[in-house]
């Protein structure tokens, strides 16, 4: 059984049909990548999984349970953590306080261990521990956003364009950490990216979304080699 399974999911914003019957699944321990052009519905898909907006129809199963009607705080409690596009860290709080907020859903007994794990994963955050998060660089804020999500020990990590706006070296580091989280911690990850090359390279499986529908699916390496995908998403990559 898949950890996450979407069947025929449709999501609308008033008259706009952002998702038009999406079928995807993510198995335990997988990295699944979702690529697609601007406006394809990628962010809407992640937000729908989290519970806002709600799907108009279709089924979202998490660990065998229908979660269509659950609000974001309930899906978070079940173990779904999202790192949203634009990171949304708390800029006036320190790095460490952001981690503390991320841990509110977790077991307090795990706090020290998990904070140490994150600060080890991103040593630059250890250096910036008591600095206000708003003063961090874009890359550091992304590292903090990922760390904050990890503090709740999620069962499923949703990442919305983690490489957006970052320098190539930082992008490489972020993707290395994503691959490492999966390998060493067995973290199940659904990754949305415009940076198709890196995102397909580390994916076990991937989907291409266009105008609210899945138009292609396959292994990460398979899609990376697919001429249509290369033409549409990998020019210059
Ligand atoms: P991007 O990479 O630009 O973020 P995306 O693939 O994540 O694109 P979505 O942001 O999910 O795409 O948008 C899907 C469609 O829904 C687009 O047509 C978009 O204009 C529309 N849309 C997204 N958010 C809203 C909203 N809050 N209200 C109305 N329409 C929206």
Short mmCIF file of C-alpha atoms and ligand atoms in Angstrom, two decimals:
data_model
loop_
_atom_site.label_atom_id
_atom_site.label_comp_id
_atom_site.label_asym_id
_atom_site.label_seq_id
_atom_site.Cartn_x
_atom_site.Cartn_y
_atom_site.Cartn_z
CA UNK A 1 0.00 0.00 0.00
CA UNK A 2 1.24 3.49 -0.84
CA UNK A 3 1.85 6.01 1.94
CA UNK A 4 0.08 8.66 -0.15
CA UNK A 5 -2.42 8.02 -2.90
CA UNK A 6 -4.41 10.58 -4.88
CA UNK A 7 -7.19 9.39 -7.14
CA UNK A 8 -9.08 11.69 -9.49
CA UNK A 9 -8.30 14.76 -7.42
CA UNK A 10 -9.84 17.98 -8.69
CA UNK A 11 -9.24 21.36 -7.06
CA UNK A 12 -10.81 24.62 -8.15
CA UNK A 13 -10.26 28.27 -7.33
CA UNK A 14 -13.73 29.56 -8.14
CA UNK A 15 -14.08 28.99 -11.88
CA UNK A 16 -10.40 28.06 -12.35
CA UNK A 17 -9.81 24.30 -12.52
CA UNK A 18 -6.29 24.06 -11.13
CA UNK A 19 -6.28 20.24 -10.76
CA UNK A 20 -8.37 18.27 -13.23
CA UNK A 21 -8.35 14.70 -12.01
CA UNK A 22 -4.88 13.90 -10.67
CA UNK A 23 -3.78 10.33 -9.93
CA UNK A 24 -0.42 9.99 -8.19
CA UNK A 25 1.02 7.89 -5.42
CA UNK A 26 4.08 7.96 -3.22
CA UNK A 27 5.36 4.76 -1.63
CA UNK A 28 7.05 4.61 1.74
CA UNK A 29 10.75 5.44 1.38
CA UNK A 30 10.50 6.97 -2.09
CA UNK A 31 11.50 10.32 -3.51
CA UNK A 32 8.84 11.27 -6.03
CA UNK A 33 9.33 14.37 -8.16
CA UNK A 34 6.64 16.43 -9.81
CA UNK A 35 7.71 18.73 -12.62
CA UNK A 36 5.67 21.03 -14.80
CA UNK A 37 5.55 24.53 -16.21
CA UNK A 38 4.40 27.64 -14.35
CA UNK A 39 0.74 27.36 -13.51
CA UNK A 40 0.56 23.58 -14.12
CA UNK A 41 -0.90 23.09 -10.65
CA UNK A 42 2.14 21.83 -8.73
CA UNK A 43 1.77 24.10 -5.69
CA UNK A 44 -1.97 23.53 -5.67
CA UNK A 45 -1.36 19.79 -5.54
CA UNK A 46 0.90 20.06 -2.49
CA UNK A 47 -1.47 22.47 -0.76
CA UNK A 48 -4.46 20.23 -1.49
CA UNK A 49 -2.64 17.31 0.14
CA UNK A 50 -2.10 19.50 3.21
CA UNK A 51 -5.78 20.44 3.41
CA UNK A 52 -6.05 23.97 2.03
CA UNK A 53 -7.60 24.35 -0.54
CA UNK A 54 -9.91 21.35 -0.30
CA UNK A 55 -10.38 19.06 -3.29
CA UNK A 56 -13.73 19.41 -5.04
CA UNK A 57 -13.73 15.68 -5.77
CA UNK A 58 -11.48 12.65 -5.79
CA UNK A 59 -9.77 10.89 -2.90
CA UNK A 60 -6.60 11.57 -0.96
CA UNK A 61 -5.46 8.62 1.10
CA UNK A 62 -2.63 8.92 3.61
CA UNK A 63 -1.57 5.68 5.20
CA UNK A 64 -4.88 4.17 4.14
CA UNK A 65 -7.00 6.94 5.69
CA UNK A 66 -9.08 9.42 3.68
CA UNK A 67 -7.76 12.91 4.49
CA UNK A 68 -9.79 14.99 2.00
CA UNK A 69 -11.62 16.91 4.71
CA UNK A 70 -8.80 17.43 7.18
CA UNK A 71 -7.53 20.98 7.75
CA UNK A 72 -3.77 21.66 7.60
CA UNK A 73 -3.18 21.33 11.35
CA UNK A 74 -4.73 17.85 11.27
CA UNK A 75 -2.71 16.64 8.27
CA UNK A 76 0.38 18.03 10.01
CA UNK A 77 -0.50 15.98 13.10
CA UNK A 78 -0.71 12.87 10.93
CA UNK A 79 2.88 13.49 9.84
CA UNK A 80 2.65 15.50 6.62
CA UNK A 81 5.10 18.41 6.67
CA UNK A 82 5.31 20.99 3.93
CA UNK A 83 8.18 23.32 3.08
CA UNK A 84 6.23 25.91 1.11
CA UNK A 85 7.42 27.90 -1.85
CA UNK A 86 9.02 31.08 -0.56
CA UNK A 87 10.04 29.26 2.66
CA UNK A 88 7.89 31.30 5.11
CA UNK A 89 10.23 31.18 8.06
CA UNK A 90 9.53 33.60 10.91
CA UNK A 91 11.90 36.47 10.11
CA UNK A 92 11.91 38.20 13.51
CA UNK A 93 12.61 35.01 15.41
CA UNK A 94 16.04 33.49 15.71
CA UNK A 95 17.14 30.38 13.86
CA UNK A 96 16.81 28.36 17.05
CA UNK A 97 13.34 29.75 17.85
CA UNK A 98 12.21 28.74 14.35
CA UNK A 99 13.37 25.21 15.09
CA UNK A 100 11.50 25.27 18.40
CA UNK A 101 8.31 26.26 16.57
CA UNK A 102 8.82 23.42 14.11
CA UNK A 103 8.98 21.03 17.04
CA UNK A 104 5.66 21.99 18.61
CA UNK A 105 3.97 19.02 16.96
CA UNK A 106 6.79 16.66 17.84
CA UNK A 107 7.66 14.79 21.00
CA UNK A 108 9.48 17.19 23.40
CA UNK A 109 11.76 14.31 24.39
CA UNK A 110 13.21 14.34 20.86
CA UNK A 111 13.93 18.07 20.74
CA UNK A 112 17.64 18.13 21.62
CA UNK A 113 18.46 15.22 19.36
CA UNK A 114 16.50 16.64 16.43
CA UNK A 115 17.89 20.17 16.80
CA UNK A 116 21.41 18.72 16.91
CA UNK A 117 20.63 16.65 13.81
CA UNK A 118 19.46 19.74 11.85
CA UNK A 119 22.37 21.89 12.96
CA UNK A 120 24.69 19.08 11.91
CA UNK A 121 22.93 18.70 8.57
CA UNK A 122 23.37 22.44 7.91
CA UNK A 123 26.38 23.60 9.96
CA UNK A 124 25.89 27.19 8.81
CA UNK A 125 22.66 27.23 10.83
CA UNK A 126 24.63 26.31 13.95
CA UNK A 127 26.76 29.40 13.37
CA UNK A 128 23.63 31.49 12.92
CA UNK A 129 21.70 29.87 15.78
CA UNK A 130 20.92 33.09 17.64
CA UNK A 131 20.58 35.31 14.60
CA UNK A 132 17.20 36.55 13.41
CA UNK A 133 16.02 34.36 10.55
CA UNK A 134 15.14 37.39 8.41
CA UNK A 135 18.84 38.27 8.20
CA UNK A 136 19.81 34.92 6.64
CA UNK A 137 20.62 34.53 2.94
CA UNK A 138 18.04 32.87 0.68
CA UNK A 139 19.91 29.57 0.79
CA UNK A 140 20.18 29.67 4.58
CA UNK A 141 16.47 30.43 4.86
CA UNK A 142 15.72 27.39 2.70
CA UNK A 143 17.94 25.26 4.95
CA UNK A 144 16.05 26.61 7.96
CA UNK A 145 12.67 25.93 6.34
CA UNK A 146 13.68 22.33 5.67
CA UNK A 147 15.07 21.95 9.19
CA UNK A 148 11.93 23.39 10.74
CA UNK A 149 9.85 20.81 8.86
CA UNK A 150 12.15 18.00 9.99
CA UNK A 151 11.73 18.96 13.65
CA UNK A 152 8.30 17.35 13.71
CA UNK A 153 9.77 14.02 12.46
CA UNK A 154 7.34 13.92 9.52
CA UNK A 155 6.37 10.71 7.77
CA UNK A 156 6.01 12.58 4.47
CA UNK A 157 7.98 15.67 3.51
CA UNK A 158 6.53 17.92 0.80
CA UNK A 159 9.02 20.33 -0.76
CA UNK A 160 7.79 23.14 -3.02
CA UNK A 161 10.57 24.37 -5.30
CA UNK A 162 13.38 24.26 -2.75
CA UNK A 163 15.95 25.44 -5.32
CA UNK A 164 14.02 28.54 -6.40
CA UNK A 165 16.22 31.63 -6.62
CA UNK A 166 19.32 29.98 -5.14
CA UNK A 167 22.89 29.97 -6.42
CA UNK A 168 24.09 26.79 -8.17
CA UNK A 169 26.38 25.69 -5.33
CA UNK A 170 23.61 26.04 -2.76
CA UNK A 171 21.19 24.22 -5.07
CA UNK A 172 23.60 21.31 -5.24
CA UNK A 173 23.89 21.26 -1.45
CA UNK A 174 20.11 21.32 -0.96
CA UNK A 175 19.62 18.42 -3.39
CA UNK A 176 22.41 16.45 -1.71
CA UNK A 177 20.69 16.88 1.63
CA UNK A 178 17.35 15.77 0.16
CA UNK A 179 18.95 12.62 -1.26
CA UNK A 180 20.75 12.01 2.03
CA UNK A 181 17.60 12.41 4.13
CA UNK A 182 16.01 9.74 1.99
CA UNK A 183 18.98 7.37 2.07
CA UNK A 184 20.02 7.64 5.69
CA UNK A 185 16.68 8.38 7.36
CA UNK A 186 14.38 6.65 4.91
CA UNK A 187 12.43 9.90 4.59
CA UNK A 188 9.56 9.75 2.10
CA UNK A 189 9.62 12.87 -0.06
CA UNK A 190 7.35 14.49 -2.64
CA UNK A 191 9.37 17.15 -4.41
CA UNK A 192 8.00 19.84 -6.71
CA UNK A 193 10.59 21.49 -8.92
CA UNK A 194 11.18 23.61 -11.96
CA UNK A 195 14.83 22.57 -11.80
CA UNK A 196 13.99 19.35 -13.63
CA UNK A 197 17.52 18.05 -14.10
CA UNK A 198 18.47 17.80 -10.41
CA UNK A 199 14.99 16.85 -9.30
CA UNK A 200 14.65 13.96 -11.77
CA UNK A 201 18.17 12.77 -11.10
CA UNK A 202 17.47 12.00 -7.47
CA UNK A 203 13.88 10.78 -7.92
CA UNK A 204 12.88 7.14 -7.77
CA UNK A 205 9.78 8.04 -9.76
CA UNK A 206 8.41 11.21 -11.30
CA UNK A 207 5.31 12.77 -12.80
CA UNK A 208 4.91 15.58 -15.31
CA UNK A 209 1.95 17.82 -14.64
CA UNK A 210 0.44 20.03 -17.36
CA UNK A 211 -2.72 22.07 -17.00
CA UNK A 212 -3.80 20.26 -13.89
CA UNK A 213 -3.30 16.73 -15.19
CA UNK A 214 -0.56 14.10 -15.15
CA UNK A 215 0.66 13.80 -18.72
CA UNK A 216 3.70 11.57 -18.19
CA UNK A 217 5.04 9.32 -15.47
CA UNK A 218 7.97 6.99 -15.02
CA UNK A 219 11.26 6.39 -13.26
CA UNK A 220 13.37 9.48 -12.57
CA UNK A 221 16.15 8.35 -14.91
CA UNK A 222 13.59 7.30 -17.51
CA UNK A 223 11.97 10.75 -17.60
CA UNK A 224 15.37 12.40 -17.61
CA UNK A 225 16.11 10.52 -20.83
CA UNK A 226 12.67 11.16 -22.36
CA UNK A 227 12.97 13.39 -25.47
CA UNK A 228 9.70 15.24 -24.73
CA UNK A 229 10.81 16.00 -21.19
CA UNK A 230 14.23 17.07 -22.39
CA UNK A 231 12.76 19.40 -24.97
CA UNK A 232 10.21 20.94 -22.63
CA UNK A 233 12.05 21.11 -19.31
CA UNK A 234 15.75 20.54 -19.79
CA UNK A 235 16.98 22.95 -22.43
CA UNK A 236 20.37 24.09 -21.27
CA UNK A 237 20.17 21.69 -18.32
P1 LIG B 1 4.23 27.91 -10.23
O1 LIG B 1 5.40 27.11 -10.58
O2 LIG B 1 4.12 29.19 -11.01
O3 LIG B 1 4.03 28.10 -8.75
P2 LIG B 1 2.29 25.79 -10.22
O4 LIG B 1 2.51 24.67 -11.14
O5 LIG B 1 2.68 25.61 -8.80
O6 LIG B 1 2.97 27.09 -10.78
P3 LIG B 1 -0.26 26.63 -9.21
O7 LIG B 1 0.35 27.76 -8.44
O8 LIG B 1 -0.72 25.46 -8.47
O9 LIG B 1 0.76 26.15 -10.34
O10 LIG B 1 -1.44 27.22 -10.09
C1 LIG B 1 -2.33 26.43 -10.87
C2 LIG B 1 -3.42 27.30 -11.47
O11 LIG B 1 -4.26 27.82 -10.43
C3 LIG B 1 -2.90 28.52 -12.24
O12 LIG B 1 -3.77 28.75 -13.31
C4 LIG B 1 -3.00 29.63 -11.21
O13 LIG B 1 -3.16 30.87 -11.85
C5 LIG B 1 -4.23 29.23 -10.43
N1 LIG B 1 -4.18 29.67 -9.02
C6 LIG B 1 -3.22 29.35 -8.12
N2 LIG B 1 -3.51 29.88 -6.92
C7 LIG B 1 -4.69 30.55 -7.05
C8 LIG B 1 -5.51 31.32 -6.17
N3 LIG B 1 -5.21 31.47 -4.89
N4 LIG B 1 -6.64 31.87 -6.69
C9 LIG B 1 -6.97 31.69 -7.99
N5 LIG B 1 -6.23 30.98 -8.87
C10 LIG B 1 -5.11 30.42 -8.41
#
